[in-house]
Short mmCIF file of C-alpha atoms in Angstrom, two decimals:
data_model
loop_
_atom_site.label_atom_id
_atom_site.label_comp_id
_atom_site.label_asym_id
_atom_site.label_seq_id
_atom_site.Cartn_x
_atom_site.Cartn_y
_atom_site.Cartn_z
CA MET A 1 -48.90 -67.24 -39.35
CA SER A 2 -49.21 -65.57 -35.97
CA ARG A 3 -49.15 -61.76 -35.99
CA ASP A 4 -49.30 -58.86 -33.56
CA LEU A 5 -52.54 -57.00 -34.30
CA PHE A 6 -53.68 -53.68 -32.84
CA LEU A 7 -57.31 -52.61 -33.32
CA VAL A 8 -57.57 -48.84 -32.77
CA ALA A 9 -61.06 -47.34 -32.42
CA ASN A 10 -62.77 -44.19 -31.14
CA THR A 11 -63.61 -46.03 -27.92
CA THR A 12 -63.22 -49.52 -26.52
CA ASP A 13 -66.56 -49.63 -24.73
CA GLU A 14 -69.16 -47.36 -26.37
CA LEU A 15 -72.59 -48.82 -26.99
CA GLY A 16 -72.82 -49.32 -30.74
CA GLY A 17 -72.01 -51.44 -33.74
CA VAL A 18 -68.37 -50.44 -34.21
CA THR A 19 -67.51 -51.41 -30.64
CA ALA A 20 -69.30 -54.72 -31.07
CA TRP A 21 -67.39 -55.29 -34.32
CA THR A 22 -64.06 -54.40 -32.69
CA HIS A 23 -64.42 -56.95 -29.89
CA GLN A 24 -65.91 -59.54 -32.24
CA MET A 25 -62.88 -59.28 -34.52
CA ALA A 26 -60.47 -59.22 -31.58
CA ARG A 27 -61.90 -62.53 -30.36
CA LEU A 28 -61.86 -63.94 -33.90
CA PHE A 29 -58.23 -62.94 -34.50
CA ARG A 30 -57.28 -64.38 -31.10
CA SER A 31 -58.96 -67.67 -32.01
CA ALA A 32 -56.80 -67.75 -35.15
CA GLY A 33 -53.64 -67.51 -33.04
CA HIS A 34 -52.87 -63.80 -33.39
CA ARG A 35 -51.80 -61.57 -30.50
CA VAL A 36 -54.37 -58.77 -30.20
CA HIS A 37 -54.49 -55.43 -28.38
CA VAL A 38 -57.60 -53.20 -28.53
CA ILE A 39 -56.93 -49.47 -28.16
CA GLY A 40 -59.53 -46.70 -27.91
CA VAL A 41 -59.06 -42.95 -27.95
CA HIS A 42 -61.22 -42.63 -24.84
CA GLU A 43 -63.56 -44.41 -22.47
CA SER A 44 -67.26 -43.85 -23.12
CA ASP A 45 -70.13 -42.66 -20.94
CA LEU A 46 -72.77 -44.87 -22.62
CA LYS A 47 -71.05 -48.21 -22.31
CA MET A 48 -71.63 -51.50 -24.10
CA ALA A 49 -71.51 -54.68 -22.06
CA VAL A 50 -68.75 -56.88 -23.47
CA PRO A 51 -70.16 -60.44 -23.66
CA GLU A 52 -67.20 -62.02 -21.92
CA ARG A 53 -64.02 -60.90 -20.19
CA PRO A 54 -61.48 -60.22 -22.98
CA ASP A 55 -58.43 -62.46 -23.11
CA TYR A 56 -56.54 -59.61 -24.79
CA PRO A 57 -55.41 -56.24 -23.41
CA VAL A 58 -57.73 -53.23 -23.75
CA THR A 59 -56.36 -49.69 -23.41
CA ALA A 60 -57.99 -46.24 -23.53
CA LEU A 61 -55.74 -43.23 -24.19
CA TYR A 62 -58.05 -40.86 -22.27
CA PRO A 63 -60.42 -41.61 -19.35
CA SER A 64 -63.17 -39.57 -21.05
CA HIS A 65 -63.77 -37.73 -24.32
CA PRO A 66 -60.80 -35.43 -25.01
CA LEU A 67 -61.25 -31.70 -25.40
CA THR A 68 -61.91 -30.62 -28.97
CA ALA A 69 -59.52 -28.16 -30.58
CA ARG A 70 -61.03 -24.70 -31.07
CA PRO A 71 -59.36 -22.06 -33.27
CA MET A 72 -57.74 -19.33 -31.19
CA ARG A 73 -59.15 -16.50 -33.28
CA GLY A 74 -60.97 -13.27 -32.54
CA ARG A 75 -61.83 -12.74 -28.89
CA ARG A 76 -60.65 -16.24 -27.98
CA ARG A 77 -57.04 -15.11 -28.54
CA PHE A 78 -57.37 -12.78 -25.56
CA SER A 79 -59.45 -15.03 -23.31
CA VAL A 80 -57.49 -16.39 -20.34
CA ARG A 81 -60.07 -19.15 -19.93
CA ALA A 82 -59.79 -20.19 -23.59
CA ARG A 83 -55.99 -20.16 -23.48
CA ARG A 84 -55.95 -22.31 -20.34
CA ARG A 85 -58.39 -24.75 -21.93
CA GLU A 86 -56.20 -25.03 -25.02
CA ALA A 87 -53.12 -25.58 -22.87
CA ARG A 88 -54.92 -28.42 -21.05
CA ARG A 89 -55.95 -29.95 -24.35
CA ILE A 90 -52.42 -29.87 -25.75
CA ALA A 91 -50.90 -31.29 -22.57
CA ALA A 92 -53.43 -34.13 -22.43
CA LYS A 93 -52.86 -34.92 -26.09
CA LYS A 94 -49.09 -35.15 -25.56
CA VAL A 95 -49.70 -37.70 -22.80
CA ALA A 96 -52.08 -39.68 -25.03
CA VAL A 97 -49.67 -39.65 -27.98
CA ALA A 98 -46.83 -40.81 -25.72
CA LYS A 99 -49.03 -43.64 -24.45
CA LEU A 100 -49.86 -44.73 -27.99
CA ASP A 101 -46.22 -44.43 -29.03
CA ALA A 102 -45.15 -46.66 -26.15
CA LEU A 103 -47.65 -49.34 -27.19
CA LEU A 104 -46.95 -49.30 -30.93
CA GLY A 105 -43.30 -48.33 -30.83
CA ALA A 106 -42.47 -51.53 -28.96
CA ALA A 107 -44.39 -53.70 -31.44
CA PRO A 108 -42.34 -56.05 -33.64
CA ALA A 109 -41.68 -54.94 -37.20
CA GLY A 110 -44.49 -56.03 -39.49
CA SER A 111 -47.18 -55.78 -36.81
CA VAL A 112 -50.57 -54.71 -38.16
CA VAL A 113 -52.57 -51.73 -36.95
CA VAL A 114 -56.24 -51.72 -37.98
CA VAL A 115 -57.76 -48.26 -37.47
CA THR A 116 -61.48 -49.00 -37.28
CA GLN A 117 -62.58 -45.35 -37.61
CA VAL A 118 -60.75 -42.39 -39.11
CA TRP A 119 -60.71 -40.13 -35.99
CA PRO A 120 -57.88 -42.06 -34.21
CA MET A 121 -55.58 -41.22 -37.14
CA GLU A 122 -55.20 -37.78 -35.53
CA TRP A 123 -53.09 -39.45 -32.83
CA LEU A 124 -51.58 -42.22 -34.93
CA ARG A 125 -50.02 -39.80 -37.43
CA GLU A 126 -48.04 -38.14 -34.65
CA ILE A 127 -45.94 -41.24 -34.01
CA ASP A 128 -43.50 -43.25 -36.11
CA THR A 129 -45.33 -46.16 -37.76
CA ALA A 130 -42.73 -46.96 -40.43
CA HIS A 131 -42.20 -50.46 -38.97
CA LEU A 132 -45.93 -51.19 -38.97
CA THR A 133 -48.56 -52.10 -41.56
CA VAL A 134 -51.44 -49.66 -41.13
CA ILE A 135 -54.95 -50.49 -42.38
CA GLY A 136 -57.66 -47.82 -42.18
CA MET A 137 -61.38 -48.50 -42.18
CA SER A 138 -64.72 -46.75 -42.37
CA HIS A 139 -67.84 -48.33 -40.92
CA GLU A 140 -70.27 -46.08 -42.76
CA SER A 141 -71.21 -45.63 -46.39
CA PHE A 142 -69.45 -43.27 -48.80
CA ALA A 143 -72.61 -41.12 -49.04
CA TYR A 144 -72.91 -40.74 -45.26
CA THR A 145 -69.23 -39.82 -44.92
CA ARG A 146 -69.42 -37.46 -47.91
CA ALA A 147 -72.13 -35.46 -46.17
CA CYS A 148 -70.13 -34.73 -43.00
CA HIS A 149 -66.71 -33.65 -41.70
CA ARG A 150 -65.34 -37.21 -41.82
CA TYR A 151 -65.00 -36.88 -45.58
CA ASP A 152 -62.21 -34.34 -45.08
CA TRP A 153 -60.62 -36.58 -42.44
CA VAL A 154 -60.55 -39.51 -44.87
CA LYS A 155 -59.03 -37.38 -47.63
CA ARG A 156 -56.43 -36.03 -45.18
CA HIS A 157 -55.40 -39.20 -43.35
CA TYR A 158 -56.17 -42.31 -45.38
CA PRO A 159 -53.97 -41.71 -48.45
CA HIS A 160 -51.05 -42.40 -46.08
CA VAL A 161 -52.09 -45.89 -44.92
CA ASP A 162 -51.03 -49.14 -46.55
CA ARG A 163 -54.63 -50.08 -47.35
CA TRP A 164 -57.94 -48.63 -46.42
CA LEU A 165 -61.13 -50.59 -46.44
CA ALA A 166 -64.69 -49.65 -47.26
CA LEU A 167 -67.42 -52.13 -46.37
CA THR A 168 -68.50 -52.85 -49.95
CA GLN A 169 -66.86 -52.82 -53.36
CA GLU A 170 -69.43 -50.28 -54.53
CA ASP A 171 -68.21 -47.78 -51.95
CA ALA A 172 -64.56 -48.71 -52.56
CA ASP A 173 -65.06 -47.81 -56.22
CA ARG A 174 -66.59 -44.46 -55.25
CA TRP A 175 -63.60 -43.64 -53.04
CA THR A 176 -61.23 -44.68 -55.82
CA ALA A 177 -63.03 -42.24 -58.10
CA GLU A 178 -62.25 -39.56 -55.49
CA GLY A 179 -58.54 -40.08 -56.20
CA LEU A 180 -57.60 -42.60 -53.50
CA ASN A 181 -55.61 -45.51 -54.95
CA ASN A 182 -55.22 -47.75 -51.89
CA VAL A 183 -58.87 -48.72 -51.33
CA GLY A 184 -60.28 -52.21 -50.89
CA ALA A 185 -63.45 -53.71 -49.45
CA MET A 186 -64.10 -55.86 -46.38
CA PRO A 187 -67.59 -56.82 -45.14
CA ASN A 188 -68.52 -57.19 -41.51
CA ALA A 189 -68.84 -60.73 -40.21
CA LEU A 190 -71.98 -62.38 -38.89
CA ALA A 191 -71.34 -62.65 -35.17
CA HIS A 192 -73.78 -65.38 -34.23
CA LEU A 193 -76.08 -67.94 -35.82
CA PRO A 194 -78.69 -68.94 -33.22
CA ALA A 195 -79.17 -72.70 -32.92
CA VAL A 196 -82.93 -72.18 -32.99
CA PRO A 197 -84.40 -69.51 -35.30
CA SER A 198 -87.29 -67.27 -34.31
CA PRO A 199 -90.61 -69.12 -34.51
CA ARG A 200 -92.17 -65.95 -35.97
CA THR A 201 -95.33 -66.55 -34.00
CA ALA A 202 -95.56 -63.27 -32.04
CA ASN A 203 -97.17 -60.24 -33.63
CA VAL A 204 -94.08 -58.15 -32.98
CA VAL A 205 -91.97 -55.91 -35.22
CA GLY A 206 -88.54 -55.42 -33.64
CA SER A 207 -86.12 -52.51 -33.94
CA ILE A 208 -82.63 -52.51 -32.39
CA GLY A 209 -80.26 -49.55 -32.39
CA ARG A 210 -79.07 -46.40 -30.67
CA LEU A 211 -81.74 -43.77 -30.13
CA ALA A 212 -79.89 -41.20 -32.20
CA ASP A 213 -80.59 -39.25 -35.38
CA GLN A 214 -78.62 -41.62 -37.61
CA LYS A 215 -80.86 -44.56 -36.72
CA GLY A 216 -84.01 -42.72 -37.83
CA VAL A 217 -86.31 -43.89 -35.03
CA ASP A 218 -88.28 -40.66 -35.52
CA MET A 219 -89.01 -41.79 -39.09
CA LEU A 220 -89.88 -45.25 -37.78
CA LEU A 221 -92.50 -43.77 -35.45
CA ASP A 222 -94.00 -41.76 -38.32
CA THR A 223 -94.04 -44.96 -40.38
CA TRP A 224 -95.61 -46.96 -37.56
CA ALA A 225 -98.37 -44.33 -37.34
CA LYS A 226 -99.35 -45.44 -40.85
CA VAL A 227 -99.10 -49.17 -40.01
CA ALA A 228 -100.65 -49.41 -36.54
CA PRO A 229 -104.28 -48.56 -37.52
CA LEU A 230 -104.19 -51.37 -40.10
CA ARG A 231 -102.45 -53.85 -37.78
CA PRO A 232 -104.12 -53.25 -34.39
CA ASP A 233 -102.98 -56.65 -33.09
CA TRP A 234 -99.27 -55.94 -33.76
CA GLU A 235 -96.71 -54.16 -31.56
CA LEU A 236 -93.48 -52.33 -32.31
CA HIS A 237 -90.71 -53.21 -29.84
CA VAL A 238 -87.94 -50.61 -29.73
CA TYR A 239 -84.64 -51.76 -28.20
CA GLY A 240 -81.96 -49.16 -27.62
CA ALA A 241 -80.76 -46.21 -25.57
CA GLY A 242 -79.47 -42.80 -26.44
CA ALA A 243 -79.72 -39.06 -26.04
CA ASP A 244 -82.83 -38.78 -28.27
CA GLU A 245 -84.99 -41.04 -26.10
CA PRO A 246 -87.01 -38.29 -24.31
CA GLN A 247 -88.03 -36.55 -27.53
CA LEU A 248 -88.79 -39.86 -29.25
CA ARG A 249 -91.05 -40.89 -26.38
CA ARG A 250 -92.83 -37.53 -26.64
CA GLN A 251 -93.27 -38.04 -30.38
CA CYS A 252 -94.71 -41.49 -29.70
CA THR A 253 -97.24 -40.10 -27.23
CA GLU A 254 -98.20 -37.16 -29.43
CA SER A 255 -98.74 -39.58 -32.35
CA GLY A 256 -101.11 -41.70 -30.26
CA LEU A 257 -98.84 -44.75 -30.45
CA ASP A 258 -98.31 -45.54 -26.76
CA GLY A 259 -100.70 -48.47 -26.99
CA SER A 260 -98.71 -50.24 -29.72
CA VAL A 261 -95.09 -49.22 -29.05
CA ARG A 262 -92.99 -50.72 -26.26
CA TRP A 263 -89.72 -49.07 -25.22
CA LEU A 264 -87.52 -51.89 -23.97
CA GLY A 265 -84.22 -50.07 -23.46
CA ARG A 266 -80.79 -51.37 -24.30
CA THR A 267 -80.35 -55.10 -24.51
CA ASP A 268 -77.31 -57.31 -24.19
CA ASP A 269 -79.37 -60.27 -25.44
CA VAL A 270 -79.93 -59.50 -29.12
CA PRO A 271 -80.74 -63.13 -30.04
CA GLY A 272 -83.34 -63.19 -27.27
CA ALA A 273 -84.92 -59.97 -28.54
CA LEU A 274 -85.03 -61.32 -32.08
CA ALA A 275 -86.51 -64.64 -30.94
CA THR A 276 -89.65 -62.74 -29.88
CA SER A 277 -89.88 -60.82 -33.19
CA SER A 278 -91.53 -61.93 -36.40
CA VAL A 279 -90.39 -58.93 -38.49
CA PHE A 280 -87.36 -56.66 -38.12
CA VAL A 281 -87.35 -53.02 -39.23
CA GLN A 282 -84.39 -50.71 -39.83
CA SER A 283 -85.13 -47.06 -40.50
CA SER A 284 -81.60 -45.61 -40.51
CA ARG A 285 -80.62 -42.47 -42.37
CA GLY A 286 -77.16 -43.91 -42.87
CA GLU A 287 -75.41 -47.22 -42.26
CA GLY A 288 -72.28 -49.11 -43.18
CA PHE A 289 -72.73 -52.85 -43.04
CA PRO A 290 -75.27 -53.15 -40.21
CA LEU A 291 -74.71 -55.99 -37.76
CA ALA A 292 -78.27 -55.80 -36.41
CA LEU A 293 -79.64 -56.48 -39.89
CA MET A 294 -77.43 -59.55 -40.25
CA GLU A 295 -78.34 -60.79 -36.77
CA ALA A 296 -82.05 -60.51 -37.55
CA MET A 297 -81.62 -62.49 -40.74
CA ALA A 298 -79.56 -65.12 -38.89
CA SER A 299 -82.55 -65.51 -36.56
CA ALA A 300 -84.76 -66.07 -39.63
CA VAL A 301 -86.58 -62.78 -39.06
CA PRO A 302 -87.38 -61.08 -42.39
CA CYS A 303 -86.40 -57.42 -42.61
CA ALA A 304 -87.95 -54.23 -43.92
CA ALA A 305 -85.34 -51.49 -44.23
CA PHE A 306 -84.51 -48.21 -45.87
CA ASP A 307 -82.04 -48.74 -48.71
CA CYS A 308 -79.67 -46.22 -47.12
CA ALA A 309 -76.29 -47.72 -48.05
CA PRO A 310 -74.63 -50.25 -50.37
CA GLY A 311 -74.06 -52.48 -47.34
CA VAL A 312 -77.80 -52.75 -46.72
CA ARG A 313 -78.60 -53.89 -50.24
CA GLU A 314 -75.61 -56.23 -50.21
CA ILE A 315 -76.97 -57.95 -47.09
CA VAL A 316 -80.67 -57.94 -48.04
CA ARG A 317 -81.64 -59.34 -51.41
CA ASP A 318 -84.74 -57.26 -52.03
CA GLY A 319 -87.80 -59.38 -52.68
CA GLU A 320 -85.97 -62.62 -51.88
CA ASP A 321 -85.03 -62.53 -48.20
CA GLY A 322 -86.31 -59.09 -47.19
CA LEU A 323 -87.87 -55.89 -48.49
CA LEU A 324 -86.16 -52.54 -49.08
CA ALA A 325 -87.70 -49.08 -49.38
CA PRO A 326 -86.17 -45.89 -50.79
CA LEU A 327 -84.42 -43.85 -48.10
CA GLY A 328 -86.84 -41.54 -46.34
CA ASP A 329 -89.95 -42.82 -48.14
CA LEU A 330 -92.24 -43.45 -45.16
CA ASP A 331 -95.13 -44.67 -47.30
CA ALA A 332 -92.87 -47.25 -48.96
CA LEU A 333 -91.49 -48.49 -45.63
CA ALA A 334 -95.04 -48.72 -44.25
CA ASP A 335 -96.01 -50.74 -47.35
CA ARG A 336 -93.14 -53.20 -46.73
CA LEU A 337 -94.16 -53.61 -43.09
CA LEU A 338 -97.80 -54.13 -44.04
CA ARG A 339 -96.81 -56.80 -46.57
CA LEU A 340 -94.64 -58.70 -44.09
CA THR A 341 -97.07 -58.44 -41.17
CA GLY A 342 -100.06 -59.33 -43.32
CA ASN A 343 -98.71 -62.35 -45.20
CA PRO A 344 -97.41 -65.17 -42.94
CA ARG A 345 -96.50 -67.37 -45.91
CA MET A 346 -94.26 -64.69 -47.43
CA ARG A 347 -92.89 -63.83 -43.99
CA ASP A 348 -91.89 -67.44 -43.34
CA ALA A 349 -90.38 -67.96 -46.80
CA MET A 350 -88.31 -64.78 -46.64
CA GLY A 351 -87.21 -65.48 -43.08
CA ASP A 352 -86.02 -68.99 -43.95
CA ARG A 353 -84.12 -67.72 -46.99
CA ALA A 354 -82.60 -64.87 -44.94
CA ARG A 355 -81.13 -67.34 -42.43
CA VAL A 356 -79.46 -69.30 -45.23
CA ASN A 357 -78.30 -66.35 -47.34
CA VAL A 358 -76.71 -64.33 -44.54
CA GLN A 359 -74.28 -67.14 -43.80
CA ARG A 360 -72.17 -66.02 -46.77
CA PHE A 361 -70.83 -63.46 -44.26
CA SER A 362 -69.83 -66.07 -41.68
CA GLU A 363 -66.89 -65.39 -39.40
CA GLU A 364 -64.91 -68.18 -41.04
CA ARG A 365 -65.28 -66.68 -44.52
CA VAL A 366 -64.52 -63.13 -43.40
CA LEU A 367 -61.49 -64.30 -41.41
CA GLU A 368 -60.15 -65.92 -44.59
CA MET A 369 -60.51 -62.57 -46.35
CA TRP A 370 -58.54 -60.84 -43.60
CA GLU A 371 -55.79 -63.46 -43.70
CA ASP A 372 -55.54 -63.04 -47.49
CA LEU A 373 -55.22 -59.27 -47.02
CA PHE A 374 -52.49 -59.64 -44.39
CA ALA A 375 -50.56 -61.97 -46.68
CA LEU A 376 -50.94 -59.57 -49.62
CA LEU A 377 -49.64 -56.59 -47.63
CA GLU A 378 -46.61 -58.59 -46.45
CA ARG A 379 -45.36 -59.23 -49.99
#
């Protein structure tokens, strides 16, 4: 059954996993015969290169990040500058809401809106969506959301949607225990299975991700400082860009790691980067259902990762196709890296099993899950 689907995200073009997921699913839904429109709150400064020109419309409500609301209290109530700023914010938001209303208001009854992150609900709840099926999502773990302001956003906005989806059943159960009764689970889909896996012949540990606090590259450098003296013939290749890059490079230099760490910047060729890696490491403080981890496994590259979210331990079967360490335990993560770099037989066995096991999250299987959900919500 062909449907009108709208994927609404924070941005349509920001470098990061949610943007990659949004366009991956847009292409997948299009291939299944659905009509798709991708909508972002704003255009991003740090842009992701979309692999191919979309054959679906892409719309941003703002040309750049919108102004954030600030309470007009205390001295701000009497500040002409603050009052003018607030007036600009309100006027721009009215334009954005009208733009969103024009797009969704004209959609046929029964069209589906998938809100990929909770922030866009601030605009969506200002328009009439009674003729639409609205699905909310979170692309991070319950624990990571619980520790920040997005927890309040979820509690405020997601009880009103037809279904909202965590990435794992474990997190769905935790949200249900918080009093939400419309929660389900939907994993991310494996975007690509390389025809040829990594040969695992180079003495390279790869890391791919934004250079931001969430990704824990600072902890990775501290971990690598424990590994490098024992593996002098190995290198750590860091792929990614972000605001934290200058301080991370300083940390690398101050730790005496410049000889074994290569900063390779952002890459639009993840399979190529993984083809030159024999081990993959993920040192994130928080994740949802990390695409980079799945892509590494699809390339037959065994992973060492912090067990920072249910999605990580659902993807990696610890001791079978990768090795997990307790979140923040640098000694444990160093131990996992030393085991994988020092034992080629284990590395090869885990890598081969990873490539097979990760295919349970294939696009075909995940698309079936989405189609089942659409059918359920139409009853």
